[in-house]
Coordinates of C-alpha atoms and ligand atoms in Angstrom, one line a residue:
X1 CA 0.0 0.0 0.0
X2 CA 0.7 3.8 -0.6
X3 CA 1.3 5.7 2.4
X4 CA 1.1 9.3 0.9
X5 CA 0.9 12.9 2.9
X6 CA -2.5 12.5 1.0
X7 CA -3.3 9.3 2.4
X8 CA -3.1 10.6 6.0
X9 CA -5.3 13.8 5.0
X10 CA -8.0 11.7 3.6
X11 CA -7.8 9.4 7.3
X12 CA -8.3 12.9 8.9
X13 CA -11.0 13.6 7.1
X14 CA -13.7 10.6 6.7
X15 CA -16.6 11.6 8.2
X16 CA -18.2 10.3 11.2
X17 CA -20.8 7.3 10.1
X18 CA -23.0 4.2 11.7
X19 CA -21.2 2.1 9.3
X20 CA -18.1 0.1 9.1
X21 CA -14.5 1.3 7.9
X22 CA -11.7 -0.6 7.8
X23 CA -8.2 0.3 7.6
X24 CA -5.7 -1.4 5.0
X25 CA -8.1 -4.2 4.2
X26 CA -7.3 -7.2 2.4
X27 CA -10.0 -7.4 -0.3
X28 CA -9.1 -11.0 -1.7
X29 CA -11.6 -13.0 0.1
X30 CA -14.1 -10.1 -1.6
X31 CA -13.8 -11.5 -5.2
X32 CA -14.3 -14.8 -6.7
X33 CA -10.6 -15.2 -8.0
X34 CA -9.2 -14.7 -4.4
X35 CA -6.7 -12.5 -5.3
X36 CA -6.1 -8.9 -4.7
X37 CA -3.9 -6.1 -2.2
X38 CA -5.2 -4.3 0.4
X39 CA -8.3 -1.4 0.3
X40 CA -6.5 1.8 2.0
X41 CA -10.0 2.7 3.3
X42 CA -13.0 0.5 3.4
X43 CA -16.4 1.4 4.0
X44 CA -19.5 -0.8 4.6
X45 CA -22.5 1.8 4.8
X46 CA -24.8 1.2 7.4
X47 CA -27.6 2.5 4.6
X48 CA -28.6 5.2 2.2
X49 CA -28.8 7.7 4.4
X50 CA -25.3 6.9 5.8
X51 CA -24.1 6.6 2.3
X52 CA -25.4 9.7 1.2
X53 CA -23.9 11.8 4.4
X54 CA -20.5 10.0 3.5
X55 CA -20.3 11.0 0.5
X56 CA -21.3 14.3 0.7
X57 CA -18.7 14.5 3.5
X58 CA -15.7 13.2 1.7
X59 CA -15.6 14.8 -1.6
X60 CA -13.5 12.7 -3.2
X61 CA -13.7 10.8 -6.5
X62 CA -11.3 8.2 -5.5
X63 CA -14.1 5.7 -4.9
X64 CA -14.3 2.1 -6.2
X65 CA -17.4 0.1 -5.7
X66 CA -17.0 -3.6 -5.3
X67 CA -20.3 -5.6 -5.7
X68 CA -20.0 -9.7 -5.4
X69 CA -16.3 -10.0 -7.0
X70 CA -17.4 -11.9 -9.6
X71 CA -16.3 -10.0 -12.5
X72 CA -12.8 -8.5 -10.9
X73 CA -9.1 -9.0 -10.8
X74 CA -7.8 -6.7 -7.4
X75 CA -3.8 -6.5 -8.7
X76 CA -2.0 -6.8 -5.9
X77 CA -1.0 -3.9 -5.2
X78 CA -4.3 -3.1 -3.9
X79 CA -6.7 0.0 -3.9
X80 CA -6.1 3.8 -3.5
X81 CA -8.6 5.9 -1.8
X82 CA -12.1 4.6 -0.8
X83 CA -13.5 1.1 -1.3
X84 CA -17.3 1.3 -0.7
X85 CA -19.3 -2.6 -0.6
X86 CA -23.0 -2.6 -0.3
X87 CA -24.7 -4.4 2.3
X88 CA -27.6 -6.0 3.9
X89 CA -29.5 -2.6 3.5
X90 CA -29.5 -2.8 -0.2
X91 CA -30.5 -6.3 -1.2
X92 CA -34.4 -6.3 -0.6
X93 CA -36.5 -7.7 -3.1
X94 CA -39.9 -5.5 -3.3
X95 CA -42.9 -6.5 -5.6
X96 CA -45.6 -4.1 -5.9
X97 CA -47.9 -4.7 -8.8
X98 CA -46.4 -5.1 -12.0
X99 CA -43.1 -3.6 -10.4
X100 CA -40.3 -5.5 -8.7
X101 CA -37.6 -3.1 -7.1
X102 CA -34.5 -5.1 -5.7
X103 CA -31.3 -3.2 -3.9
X104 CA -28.0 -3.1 -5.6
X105 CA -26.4 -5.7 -3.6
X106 CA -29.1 -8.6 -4.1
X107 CA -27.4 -11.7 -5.9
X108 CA -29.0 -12.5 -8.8
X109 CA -29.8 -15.6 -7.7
X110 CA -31.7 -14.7 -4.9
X111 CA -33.9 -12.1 -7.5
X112 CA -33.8 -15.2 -9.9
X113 CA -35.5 -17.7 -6.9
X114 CA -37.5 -14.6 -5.7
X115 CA -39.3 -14.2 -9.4
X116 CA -40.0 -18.2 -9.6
X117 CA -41.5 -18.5 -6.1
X118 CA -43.9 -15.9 -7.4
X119 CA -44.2 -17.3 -10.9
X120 CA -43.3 -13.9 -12.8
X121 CA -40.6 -15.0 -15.9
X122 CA -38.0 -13.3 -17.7
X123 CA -35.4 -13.6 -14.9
X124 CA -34.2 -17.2 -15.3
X125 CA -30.8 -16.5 -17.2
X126 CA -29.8 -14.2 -13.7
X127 CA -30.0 -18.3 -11.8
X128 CA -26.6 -18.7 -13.6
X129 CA -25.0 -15.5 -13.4
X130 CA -23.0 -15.4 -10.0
X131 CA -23.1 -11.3 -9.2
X132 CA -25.2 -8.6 -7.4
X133 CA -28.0 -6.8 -9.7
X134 CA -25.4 -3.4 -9.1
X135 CA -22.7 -5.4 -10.8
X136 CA -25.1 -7.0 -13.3
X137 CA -26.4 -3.1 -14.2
X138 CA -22.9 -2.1 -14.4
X139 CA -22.0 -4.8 -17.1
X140 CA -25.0 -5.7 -18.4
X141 CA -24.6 -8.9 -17.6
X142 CA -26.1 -11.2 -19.3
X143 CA -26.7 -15.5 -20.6
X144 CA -29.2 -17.4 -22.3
X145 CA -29.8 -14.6 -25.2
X146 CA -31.4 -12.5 -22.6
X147 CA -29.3 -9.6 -20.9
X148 CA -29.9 -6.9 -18.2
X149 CA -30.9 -4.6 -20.8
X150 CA -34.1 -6.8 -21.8
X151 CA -36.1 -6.3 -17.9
X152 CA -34.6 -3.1 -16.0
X153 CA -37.1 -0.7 -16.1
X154 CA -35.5 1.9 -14.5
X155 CA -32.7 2.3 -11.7
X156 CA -31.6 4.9 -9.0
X157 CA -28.1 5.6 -8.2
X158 CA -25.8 8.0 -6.7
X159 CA -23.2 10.0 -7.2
X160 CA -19.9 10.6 -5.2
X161 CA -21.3 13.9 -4.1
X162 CA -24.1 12.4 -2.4
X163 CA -27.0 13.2 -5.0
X164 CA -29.6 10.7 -5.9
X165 CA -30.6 10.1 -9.7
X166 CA -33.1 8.0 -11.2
X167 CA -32.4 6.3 -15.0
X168 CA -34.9 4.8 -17.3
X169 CA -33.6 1.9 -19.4
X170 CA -32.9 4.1 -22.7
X171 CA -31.0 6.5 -20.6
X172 CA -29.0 3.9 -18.9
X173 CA -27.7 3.5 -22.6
X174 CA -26.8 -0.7 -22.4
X175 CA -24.2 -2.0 -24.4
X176 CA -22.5 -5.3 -24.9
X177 CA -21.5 -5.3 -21.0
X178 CA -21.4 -2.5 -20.5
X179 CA -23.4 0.8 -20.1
X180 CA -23.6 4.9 -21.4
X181 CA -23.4 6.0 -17.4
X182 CA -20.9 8.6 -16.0
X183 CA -18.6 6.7 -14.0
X184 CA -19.0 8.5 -10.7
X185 CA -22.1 6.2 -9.1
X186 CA -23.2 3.9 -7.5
X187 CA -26.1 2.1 -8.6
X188 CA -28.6 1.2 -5.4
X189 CA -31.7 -0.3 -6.7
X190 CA -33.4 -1.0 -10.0
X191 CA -37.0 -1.8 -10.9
X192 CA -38.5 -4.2 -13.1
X193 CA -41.6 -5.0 -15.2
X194 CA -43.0 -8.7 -13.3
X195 CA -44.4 -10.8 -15.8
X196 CA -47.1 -13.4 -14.8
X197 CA -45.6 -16.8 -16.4
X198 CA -45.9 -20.4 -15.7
X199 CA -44.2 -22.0 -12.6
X200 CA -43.1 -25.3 -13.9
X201 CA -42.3 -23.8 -17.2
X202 CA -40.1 -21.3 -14.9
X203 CA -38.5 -23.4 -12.7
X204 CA -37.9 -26.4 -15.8
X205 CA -35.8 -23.3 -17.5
X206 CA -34.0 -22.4 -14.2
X207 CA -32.9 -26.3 -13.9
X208 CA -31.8 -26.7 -16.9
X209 CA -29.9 -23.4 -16.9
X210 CA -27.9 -24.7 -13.8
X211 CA -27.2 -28.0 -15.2
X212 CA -25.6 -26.9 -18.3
X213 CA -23.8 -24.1 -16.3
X214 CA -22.4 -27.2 -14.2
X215 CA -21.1 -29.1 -17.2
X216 CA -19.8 -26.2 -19.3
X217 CA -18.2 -24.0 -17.1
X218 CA -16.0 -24.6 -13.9
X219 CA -18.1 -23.0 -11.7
X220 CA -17.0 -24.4 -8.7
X221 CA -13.7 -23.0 -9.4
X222 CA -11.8 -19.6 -7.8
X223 CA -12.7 -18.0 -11.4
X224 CA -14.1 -14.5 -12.9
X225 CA -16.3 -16.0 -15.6
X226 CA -15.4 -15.2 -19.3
X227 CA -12.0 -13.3 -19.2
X228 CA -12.9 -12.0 -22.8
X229 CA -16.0 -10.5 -24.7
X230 CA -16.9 -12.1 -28.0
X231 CA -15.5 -10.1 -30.6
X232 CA -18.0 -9.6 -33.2
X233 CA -19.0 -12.7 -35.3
X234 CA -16.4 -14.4 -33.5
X235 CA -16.3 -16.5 -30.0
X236 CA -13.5 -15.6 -27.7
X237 CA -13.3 -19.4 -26.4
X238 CA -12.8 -20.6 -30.1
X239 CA -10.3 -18.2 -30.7
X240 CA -8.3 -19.1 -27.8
X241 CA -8.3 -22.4 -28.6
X242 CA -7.5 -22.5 -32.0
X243 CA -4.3 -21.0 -30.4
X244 CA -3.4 -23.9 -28.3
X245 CA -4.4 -22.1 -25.0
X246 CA -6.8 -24.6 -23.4
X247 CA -5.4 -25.7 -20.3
X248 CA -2.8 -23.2 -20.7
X249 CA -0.7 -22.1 -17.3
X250 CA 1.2 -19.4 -16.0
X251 CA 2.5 -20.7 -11.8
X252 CA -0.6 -21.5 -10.3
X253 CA -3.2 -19.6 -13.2
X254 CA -4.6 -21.5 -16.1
X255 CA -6.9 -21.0 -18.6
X256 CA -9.9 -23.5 -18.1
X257 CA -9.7 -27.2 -19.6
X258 CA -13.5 -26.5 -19.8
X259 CA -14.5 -23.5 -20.7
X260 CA -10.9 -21.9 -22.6
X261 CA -12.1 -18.4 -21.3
X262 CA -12.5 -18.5 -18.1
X263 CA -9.0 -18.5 -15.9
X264 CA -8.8 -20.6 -12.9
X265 CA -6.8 -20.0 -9.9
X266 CA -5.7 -23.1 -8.8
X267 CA -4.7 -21.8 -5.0
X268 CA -1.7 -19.8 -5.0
X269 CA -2.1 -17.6 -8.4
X270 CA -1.6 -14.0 -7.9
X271 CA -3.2 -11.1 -9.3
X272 CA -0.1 -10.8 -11.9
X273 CA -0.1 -13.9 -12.4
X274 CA -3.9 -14.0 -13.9
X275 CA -3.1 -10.8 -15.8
X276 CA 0.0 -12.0 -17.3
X277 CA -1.9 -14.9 -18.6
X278 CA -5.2 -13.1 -20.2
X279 CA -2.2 -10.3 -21.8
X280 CA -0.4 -13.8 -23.4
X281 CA -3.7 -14.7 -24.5
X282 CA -4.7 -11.6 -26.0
X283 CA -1.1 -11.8 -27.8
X284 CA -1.2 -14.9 -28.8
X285 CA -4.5 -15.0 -30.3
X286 CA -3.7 -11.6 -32.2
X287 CA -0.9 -13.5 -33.9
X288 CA -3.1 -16.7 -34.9
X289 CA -6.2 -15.1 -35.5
X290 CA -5.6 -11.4 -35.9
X291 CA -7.9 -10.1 -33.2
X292 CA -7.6 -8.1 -30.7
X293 CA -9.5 -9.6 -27.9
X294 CA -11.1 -7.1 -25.3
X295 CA -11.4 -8.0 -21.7
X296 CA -14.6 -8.3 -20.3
X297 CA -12.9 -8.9 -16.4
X298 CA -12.5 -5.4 -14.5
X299 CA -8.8 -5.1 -13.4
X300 CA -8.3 -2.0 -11.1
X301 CA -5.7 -1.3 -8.2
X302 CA -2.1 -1.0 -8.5
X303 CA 0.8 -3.3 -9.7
X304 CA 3.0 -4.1 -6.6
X305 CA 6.1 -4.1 -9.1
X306 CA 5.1 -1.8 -11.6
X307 CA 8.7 -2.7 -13.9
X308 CA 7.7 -6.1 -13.6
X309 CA 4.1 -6.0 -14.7
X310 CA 4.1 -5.1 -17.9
X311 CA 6.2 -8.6 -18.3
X312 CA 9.2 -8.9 -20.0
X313 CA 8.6 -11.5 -22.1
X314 CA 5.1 -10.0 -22.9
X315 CA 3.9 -7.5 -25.5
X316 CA 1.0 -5.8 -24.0
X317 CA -1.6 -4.9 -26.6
X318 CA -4.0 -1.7 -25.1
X319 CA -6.7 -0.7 -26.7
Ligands
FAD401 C1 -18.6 -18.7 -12.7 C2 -19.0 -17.4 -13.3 C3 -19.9 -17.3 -14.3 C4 -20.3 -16.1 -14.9 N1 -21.2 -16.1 -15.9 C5 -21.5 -14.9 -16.5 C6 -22.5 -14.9 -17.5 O1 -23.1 -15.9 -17.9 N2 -22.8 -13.7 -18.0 C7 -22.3 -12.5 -17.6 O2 -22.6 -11.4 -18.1 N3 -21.3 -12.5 -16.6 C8 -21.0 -13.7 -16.1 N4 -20.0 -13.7 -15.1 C9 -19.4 -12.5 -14.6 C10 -20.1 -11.7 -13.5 O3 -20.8 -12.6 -12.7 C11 -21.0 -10.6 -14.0 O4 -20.3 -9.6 -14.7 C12 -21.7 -9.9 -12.8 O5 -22.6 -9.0 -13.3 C13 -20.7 -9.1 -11.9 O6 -21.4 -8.6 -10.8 P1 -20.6 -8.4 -9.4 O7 -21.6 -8.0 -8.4 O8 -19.8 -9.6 -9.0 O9 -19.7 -7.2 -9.8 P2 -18.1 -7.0 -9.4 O10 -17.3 -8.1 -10.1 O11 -17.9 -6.8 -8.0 O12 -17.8 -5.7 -10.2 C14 -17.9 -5.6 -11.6 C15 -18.1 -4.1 -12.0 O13 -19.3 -3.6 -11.5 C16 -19.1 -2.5 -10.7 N5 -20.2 -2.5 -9.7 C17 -20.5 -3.5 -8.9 N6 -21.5 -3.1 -8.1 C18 -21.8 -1.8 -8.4 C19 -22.6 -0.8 -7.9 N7 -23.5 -1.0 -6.9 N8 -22.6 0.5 -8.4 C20 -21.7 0.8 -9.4 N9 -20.9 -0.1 -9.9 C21 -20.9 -1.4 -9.4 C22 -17.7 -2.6 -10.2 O14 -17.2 -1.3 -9.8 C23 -17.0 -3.2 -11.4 O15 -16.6 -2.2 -12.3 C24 -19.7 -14.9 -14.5 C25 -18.7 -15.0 -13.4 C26 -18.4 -16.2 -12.8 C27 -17.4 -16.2 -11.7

């Protein structure tokens, strides 16, 4: 970690709050890859209202938001400034009418089991996607040809200066996972249309999309999903293996016998050590292929030895 003359201002100066800071915090255990330096700051809000006076307090723009850490490489190095992780407060599920509302840091899953239970379809494909509905509105996420884009309604969000906006769908501007937003929020909540459907016919789909998670993907494994996003009219997996990649490993990182884009920390990877290996896959399928695959995992924090991670035996392609 950075101890700066700025690092000890911004200590002086958090504001007093009901929830939880912590100091130098090791956010590994936060993200499904189990890798990752240290937060300088940490906060837990106790809820919106302590959100709100937090952020109107701090006035910085140093603020990462973590949701479930499924979609994340921490580098080592860890986190400057202000890591803020929704909790308990923002993961109710509320269905009024036609409308479901469910908080930022709700898993998927649980909105996914929520919507069956009360037979309303169109959020099967979130059973198998293992993130919070912030994270899931931040890359419109996405299986199954159906995508966050196709049932938000509308969401609110704030921004680092403590003010509250509300989005409609069109406004939210949804790409291929990703979205039109500035990048100063946090997303707390977003609403969507509940569509009566049938239960069996519901719960079959559900079923079947866990069972061929479970054979296609390694699930079970410390992994961040598909490393890549699908270039266009191309798959990322295919292009990866057509460069002899499967299985591929860097120490303790491979890329998936199962599913060639997702990397697998087998126990003792490191942050570098995953990023080294998507950057050798990037180059070596730009020299078999052509393309320039784009990463589709978030990679944010510092490099504990910035001269050695750029690699030396590595050309880095940036786009
Ligand atoms: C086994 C496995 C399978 C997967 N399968 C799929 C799949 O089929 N389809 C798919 O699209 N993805 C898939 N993923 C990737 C991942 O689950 C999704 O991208 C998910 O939406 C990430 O949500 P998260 O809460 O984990 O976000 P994180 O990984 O914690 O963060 C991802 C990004 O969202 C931002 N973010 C998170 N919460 C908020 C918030 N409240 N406000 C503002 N920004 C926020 C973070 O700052 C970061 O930029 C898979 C991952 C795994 C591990």
């Amino acid at each position: 970690m950075t101890i700066t003359t700025e690092y000890y201002k911004m200590l002086n100066s958090l504001p007093t709050v009901q929830g939880e800071y912590k100091f130098n915090y090791n956010l590994s255990n936060l993200t499904w890859f189990k890798v990752g330096g240290p937060a300088q700051v940490f906060y837990k809000p106790k809820n919106l209202s302590d959100l709100q006076i937090f952020l109107k307090q701090i006035n910085s723009s140093n603020i990462t938001v973590l949701g479930a850490g499924s979609n994340i490489i921490i580098r080592d190095g860890g986190i400057d400034g202000i890591v803020i992780k929704l909790g308990q407060s923002f993961n109710d599920i509320e269905l009024e009418g036609d409308k479901i509302t469910a908080g930022a840091s709700c898993l998927n899953f649980n909105l996914a089991k929520f919507c069956a239970a009360s037979s309303i379809k169109g959020f099967e494909f979130l059973v198998g996607i293992p993130g919070t509905i912030g994270g899931g509105i931040a890359m419109n996420a996405g299986s199954y040809g159906f995508e966050f884009k196709d049932i938000i309604q509308e969401i609110l969000a704030i921004d680092f200066t403590g003010n509250i906006h509300k989005f409609t769908n069109k406004g939210i501007g949804f790409g291929y996972r990703n979205n039109n937003l500035p990048k100063n929020l946090i997303f707390l909540s977003a609403t969507f249309i509940a569509e009566k459907g049938d239960s069996d016919a519901i719960n079959n789909l559900m079923q079947e999309i866990i069972s061929k998670r479970s054979a296609t993907q390694p699930i079970k494994e410390r992994t961040g999903g598909s490393s890549f996003a699908n270039p266009k009219d191309a798959k990322a997996w295919e292009l990866i293996d057509k460069a002899g990649l499967r299985g591929y490993r860097i120490n303790d990182a491979s890329l998936s016998n199962l599913h060639c884009n997702f990397m697998i920390n087998h126990g003792n990877a490191s942050a570098k050590d995953l990023e080294d290996l998507g950057e050798f896959a990037r180059q070596k399928v730009y020299e078999t292929s052509g393309i320039h695959l784009e990463w589709e995992i978030k990679r944010i924090g510092n490099h504990s030895h910035p001269e050695l991670a750029s690699g030396p035996r590595l050309t880095i392609f940036r786009s």
